[in-house]
Tab-separated table of C-alpha atoms in Angstrom:
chain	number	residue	atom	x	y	z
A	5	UNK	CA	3.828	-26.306	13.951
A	6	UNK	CA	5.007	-23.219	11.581
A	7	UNK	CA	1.908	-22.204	10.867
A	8	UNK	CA	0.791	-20.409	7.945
A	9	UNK	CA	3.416	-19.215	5.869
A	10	UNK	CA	3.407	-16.336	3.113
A	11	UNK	CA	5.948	-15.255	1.182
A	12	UNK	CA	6.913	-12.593	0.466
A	13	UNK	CA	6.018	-10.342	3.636
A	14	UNK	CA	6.579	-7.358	1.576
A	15	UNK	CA	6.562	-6.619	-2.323
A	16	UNK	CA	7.182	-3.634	-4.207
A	17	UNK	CA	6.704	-3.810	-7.786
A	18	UNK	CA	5.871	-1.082	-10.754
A	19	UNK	CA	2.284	-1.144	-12.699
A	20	UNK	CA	2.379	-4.015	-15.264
A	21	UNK	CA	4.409	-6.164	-13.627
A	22	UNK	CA	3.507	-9.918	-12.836
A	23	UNK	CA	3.877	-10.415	-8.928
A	24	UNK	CA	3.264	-13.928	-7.476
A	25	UNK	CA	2.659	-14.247	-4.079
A	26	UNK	CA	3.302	-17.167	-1.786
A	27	UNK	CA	1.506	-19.752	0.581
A	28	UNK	CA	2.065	-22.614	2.722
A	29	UNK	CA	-1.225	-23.883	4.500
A	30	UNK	CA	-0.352	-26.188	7.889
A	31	UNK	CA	-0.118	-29.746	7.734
A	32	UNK	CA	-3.239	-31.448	7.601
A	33	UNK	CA	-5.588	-28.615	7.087
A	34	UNK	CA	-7.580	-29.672	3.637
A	35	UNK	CA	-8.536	-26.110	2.814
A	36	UNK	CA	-6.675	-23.091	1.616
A	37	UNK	CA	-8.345	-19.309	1.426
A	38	UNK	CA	-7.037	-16.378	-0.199
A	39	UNK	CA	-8.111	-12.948	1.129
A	40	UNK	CA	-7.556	-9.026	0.577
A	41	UNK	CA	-7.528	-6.427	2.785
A	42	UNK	CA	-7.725	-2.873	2.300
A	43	UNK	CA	-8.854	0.120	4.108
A	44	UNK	CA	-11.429	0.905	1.748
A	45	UNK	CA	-12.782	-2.494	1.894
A	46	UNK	CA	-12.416	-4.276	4.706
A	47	UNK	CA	-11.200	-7.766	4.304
A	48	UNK	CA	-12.689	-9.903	0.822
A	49	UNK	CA	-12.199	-13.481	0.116
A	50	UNK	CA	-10.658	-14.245	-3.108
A	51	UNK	CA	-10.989	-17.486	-3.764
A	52	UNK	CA	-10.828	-20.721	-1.958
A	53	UNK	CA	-9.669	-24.482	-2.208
A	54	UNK	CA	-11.029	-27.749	-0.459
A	55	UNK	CA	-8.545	-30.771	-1.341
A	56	UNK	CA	-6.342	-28.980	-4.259
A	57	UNK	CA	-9.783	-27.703	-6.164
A	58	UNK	CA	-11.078	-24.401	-6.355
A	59	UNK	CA	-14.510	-23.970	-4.813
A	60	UNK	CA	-15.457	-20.471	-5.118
A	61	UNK	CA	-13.662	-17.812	-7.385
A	62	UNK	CA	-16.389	-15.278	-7.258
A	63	UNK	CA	-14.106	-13.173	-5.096
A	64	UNK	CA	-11.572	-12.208	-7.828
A	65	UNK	CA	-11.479	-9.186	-8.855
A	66	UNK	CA	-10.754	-10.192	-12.629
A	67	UNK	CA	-9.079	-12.170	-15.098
A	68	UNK	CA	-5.939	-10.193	-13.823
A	69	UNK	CA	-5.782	-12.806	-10.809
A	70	UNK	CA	-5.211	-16.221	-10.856
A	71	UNK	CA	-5.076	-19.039	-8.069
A	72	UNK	CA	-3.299	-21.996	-8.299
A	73	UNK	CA	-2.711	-24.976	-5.764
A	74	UNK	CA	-0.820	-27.840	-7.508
A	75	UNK	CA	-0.588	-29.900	-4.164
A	76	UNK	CA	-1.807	-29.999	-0.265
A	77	UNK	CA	0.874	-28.209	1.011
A	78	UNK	CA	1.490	-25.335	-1.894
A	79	UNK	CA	-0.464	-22.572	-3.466
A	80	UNK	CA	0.045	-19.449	-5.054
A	81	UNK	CA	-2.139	-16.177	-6.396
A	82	UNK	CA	-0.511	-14.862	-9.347
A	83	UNK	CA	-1.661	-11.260	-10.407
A	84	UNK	CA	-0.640	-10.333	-13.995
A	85	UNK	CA	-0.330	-7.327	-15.026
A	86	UNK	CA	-0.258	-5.505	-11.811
A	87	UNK	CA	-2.336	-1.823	-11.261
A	88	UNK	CA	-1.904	0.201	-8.359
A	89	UNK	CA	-4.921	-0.382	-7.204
A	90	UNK	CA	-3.912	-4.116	-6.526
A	91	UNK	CA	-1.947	-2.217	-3.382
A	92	UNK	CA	-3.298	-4.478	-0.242
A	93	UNK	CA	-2.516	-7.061	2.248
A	94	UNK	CA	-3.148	-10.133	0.936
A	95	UNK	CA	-3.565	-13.127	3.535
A	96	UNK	CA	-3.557	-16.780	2.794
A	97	UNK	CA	-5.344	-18.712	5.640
A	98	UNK	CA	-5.683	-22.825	6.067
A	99	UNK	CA	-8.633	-24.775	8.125
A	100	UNK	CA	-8.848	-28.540	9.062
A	101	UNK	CA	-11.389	-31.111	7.342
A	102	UNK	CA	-14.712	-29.632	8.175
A	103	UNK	CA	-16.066	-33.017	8.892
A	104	UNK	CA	-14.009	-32.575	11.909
A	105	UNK	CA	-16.702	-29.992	13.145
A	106	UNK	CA	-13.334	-27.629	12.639
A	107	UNK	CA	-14.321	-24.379	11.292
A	108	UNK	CA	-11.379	-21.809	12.829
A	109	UNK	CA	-9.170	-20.271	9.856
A	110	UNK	CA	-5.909	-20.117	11.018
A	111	UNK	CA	-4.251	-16.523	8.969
A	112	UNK	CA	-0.808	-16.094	7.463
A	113	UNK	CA	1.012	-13.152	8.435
A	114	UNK	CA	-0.050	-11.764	5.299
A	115	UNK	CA	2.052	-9.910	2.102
A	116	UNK	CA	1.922	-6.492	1.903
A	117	UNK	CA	1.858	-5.524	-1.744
A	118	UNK	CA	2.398	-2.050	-3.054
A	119	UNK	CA	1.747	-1.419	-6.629
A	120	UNK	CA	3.436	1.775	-8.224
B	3	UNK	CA	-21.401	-5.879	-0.106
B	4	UNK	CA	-19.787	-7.279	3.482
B	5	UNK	CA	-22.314	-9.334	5.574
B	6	UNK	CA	-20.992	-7.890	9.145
B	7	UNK	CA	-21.272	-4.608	10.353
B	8	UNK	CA	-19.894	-3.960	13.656
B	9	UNK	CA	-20.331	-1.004	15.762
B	10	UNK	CA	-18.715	0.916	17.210
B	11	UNK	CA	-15.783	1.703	14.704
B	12	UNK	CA	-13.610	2.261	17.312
B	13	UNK	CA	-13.328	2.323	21.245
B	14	UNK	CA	-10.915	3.618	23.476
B	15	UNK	CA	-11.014	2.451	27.264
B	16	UNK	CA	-9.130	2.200	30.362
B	17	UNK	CA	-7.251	-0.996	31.481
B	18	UNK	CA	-9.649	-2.786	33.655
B	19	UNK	CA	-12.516	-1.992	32.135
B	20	UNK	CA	-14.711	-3.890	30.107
B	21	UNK	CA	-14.977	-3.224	26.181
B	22	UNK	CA	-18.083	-4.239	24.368
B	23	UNK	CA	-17.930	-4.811	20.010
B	24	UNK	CA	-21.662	-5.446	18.239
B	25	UNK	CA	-21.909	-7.310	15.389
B	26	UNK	CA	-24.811	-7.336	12.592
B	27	UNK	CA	-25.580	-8.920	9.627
B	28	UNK	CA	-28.234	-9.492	6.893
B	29	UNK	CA	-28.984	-13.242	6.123
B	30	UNK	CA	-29.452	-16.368	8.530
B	31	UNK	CA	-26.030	-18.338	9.465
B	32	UNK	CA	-24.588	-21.421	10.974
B	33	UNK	CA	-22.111	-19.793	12.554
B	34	UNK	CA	-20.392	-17.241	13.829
B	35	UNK	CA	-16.623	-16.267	15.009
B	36	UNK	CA	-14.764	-13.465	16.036
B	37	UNK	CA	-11.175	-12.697	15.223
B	38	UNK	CA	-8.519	-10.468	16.148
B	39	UNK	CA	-5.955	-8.673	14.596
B	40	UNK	CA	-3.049	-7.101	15.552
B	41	UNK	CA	-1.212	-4.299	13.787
B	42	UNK	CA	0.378	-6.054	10.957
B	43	UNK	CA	-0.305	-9.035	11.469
B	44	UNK	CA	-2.778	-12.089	10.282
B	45	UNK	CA	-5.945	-12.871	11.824
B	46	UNK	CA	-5.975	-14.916	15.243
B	47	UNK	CA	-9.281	-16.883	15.845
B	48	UNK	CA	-11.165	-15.811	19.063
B	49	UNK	CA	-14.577	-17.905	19.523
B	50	UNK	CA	-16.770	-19.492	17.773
B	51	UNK	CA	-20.717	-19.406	18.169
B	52	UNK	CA	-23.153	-21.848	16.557
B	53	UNK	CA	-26.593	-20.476	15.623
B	54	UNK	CA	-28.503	-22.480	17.978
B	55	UNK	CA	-26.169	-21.391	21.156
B	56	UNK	CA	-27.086	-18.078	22.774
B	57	UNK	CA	-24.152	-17.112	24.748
B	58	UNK	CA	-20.622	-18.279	24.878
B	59	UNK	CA	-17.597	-17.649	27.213
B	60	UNK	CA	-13.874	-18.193	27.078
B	61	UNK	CA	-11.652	-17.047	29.542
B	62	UNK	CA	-12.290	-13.151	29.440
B	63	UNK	CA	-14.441	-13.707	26.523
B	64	UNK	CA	-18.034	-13.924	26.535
B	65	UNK	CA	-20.163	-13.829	23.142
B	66	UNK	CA	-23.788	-13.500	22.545
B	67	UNK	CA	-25.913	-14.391	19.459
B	68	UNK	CA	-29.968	-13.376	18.571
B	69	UNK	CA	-30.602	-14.903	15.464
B	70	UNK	CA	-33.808	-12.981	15.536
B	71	UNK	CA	-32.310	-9.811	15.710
B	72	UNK	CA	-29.050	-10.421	13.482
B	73	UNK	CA	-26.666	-9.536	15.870
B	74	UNK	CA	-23.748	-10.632	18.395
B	75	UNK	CA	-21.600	-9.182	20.774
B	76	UNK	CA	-18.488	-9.968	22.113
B	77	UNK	CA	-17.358	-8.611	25.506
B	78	UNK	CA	-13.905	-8.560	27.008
B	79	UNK	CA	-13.735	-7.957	30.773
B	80	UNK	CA	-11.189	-6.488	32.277
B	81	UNK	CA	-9.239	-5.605	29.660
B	82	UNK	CA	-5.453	-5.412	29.019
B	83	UNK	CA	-3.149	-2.846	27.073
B	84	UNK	CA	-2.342	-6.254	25.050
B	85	UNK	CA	-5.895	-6.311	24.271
B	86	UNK	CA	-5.045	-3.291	21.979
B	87	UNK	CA	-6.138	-4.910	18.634
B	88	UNK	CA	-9.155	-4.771	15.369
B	89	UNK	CA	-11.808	-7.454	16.270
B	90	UNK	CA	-13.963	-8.846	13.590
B	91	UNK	CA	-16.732	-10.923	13.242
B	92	UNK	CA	-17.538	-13.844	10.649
B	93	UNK	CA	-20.013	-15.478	9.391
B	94	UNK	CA	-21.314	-18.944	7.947
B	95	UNK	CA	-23.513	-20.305	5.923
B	96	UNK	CA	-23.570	-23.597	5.391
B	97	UNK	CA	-20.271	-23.269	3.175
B	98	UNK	CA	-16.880	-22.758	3.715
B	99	UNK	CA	-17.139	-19.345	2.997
B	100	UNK	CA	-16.692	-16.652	6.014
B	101	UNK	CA	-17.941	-13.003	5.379
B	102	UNK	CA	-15.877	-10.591	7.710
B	103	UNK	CA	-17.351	-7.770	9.365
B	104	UNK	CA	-15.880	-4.118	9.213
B	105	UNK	CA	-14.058	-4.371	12.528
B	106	UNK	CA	-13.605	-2.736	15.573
B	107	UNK	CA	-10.615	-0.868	16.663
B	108	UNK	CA	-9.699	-1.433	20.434
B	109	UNK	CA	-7.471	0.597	21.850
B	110	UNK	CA	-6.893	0.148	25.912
B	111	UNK	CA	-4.714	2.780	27.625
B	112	UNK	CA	-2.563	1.659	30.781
């Protein structure tokens, strides 16, 4: 198995621009979390997704972010415009079917973003 | 605010010795896990500890839990330069939904 997979590992972009970033969860896991990290404050979840459908939002930041997954194996976080202060690690992370008594997250290796 | 504090911020230790990372936080949980992280790179599950277990070991790994007190500790013995990573704990409750703790820098000189 791949594992998690983000793309891009590394984005540069200017203030105002759109910048989508990328995920593919593992096969099989049935939810999909989107997290920041920053040295300031710590790691945050975003938002999350249990079979395609968001769950919990209450982690953006604002209407600046969006989250998107349009299938099981597919999702992206799309922020628009972009402020330097959007300048993190962002990590997308997968877990099997809780019913499964599963609860380990397995992490991307994460985007680095850098907002200028 | 984060649910996990952990303590101490950092801790630097010889190889071979044993490294000890607390963990508090503020409301009651179904679980909790700790994770590691290497420099630059995503977040690698450690252990996971339910809130009615008290103690829990896995190889070098053995974690504690007091649900009265709000706190959990993960100890590494004998410890490695490769052990050189942040550790964080997580919490549960009830939801999908982990809350990470602050972390703990390791650092373990050869």
């Amino acid at each position: 198995d791949a594992g998690v997979i983000q793309s891009p590992r590394h984005e540069v972009t200017e203030m105002g621009q759109e910048v989508t970033l990328r995920c593919k969860p593992i096969s099989g896991h049935n939810s999909l979390f989107w997290y920041r990290q920053t040295m300031m404050r710590g790691l945050e979840l975003l938002i999350y997704f249990n079979n395609n459908v968001p769950i919990d939002d209450s982690g953006m930041p604002e209407d600046r972010f969006s989250a998107k997954m349009p299938n099981a194996s597919f999702s992206t976080l799309k922020i628009q415009p972009s402020e330097p202060r959007d300048s993190a690690v962002y990590f997308c992370a997968s877990r099997a079917d809780r019913a499964q008594s599963s609860y380990e997250q397995y992490f991307g290796p994460g985007t680095r973003l850098t907002v200028t | 605010s984060q649910q996990g504090e952990e303590d101490p911020q950092a801790l630097s230790i010889q190889e071979g010795e044993n490294a000890t990372m607390n963990c508090s936080y503020k409301t009651s949980i179904n679980n909790l896990q700790w994770y590691r992280q290497n420099s630059g790179r995503g977040l690698v599950h450690l252990i996971l500890i339910r809130s009615n277990e008290r103690e829990k070991h896995s190889g070098r790994l053995r974690v504690t839990l007091d649900t009265s007190k709000k706190s959990s500790s993960l100890l590494i013995t004998a410890s490695r330069a490769a052990d050189t990573a942040s550790y964080f704990c997580a919490t549960s409750r009830y939801t999908d939904k982990l809350i990470f703790g602050t972390g703990t820098r390791l650092q373990v000189f050869p």
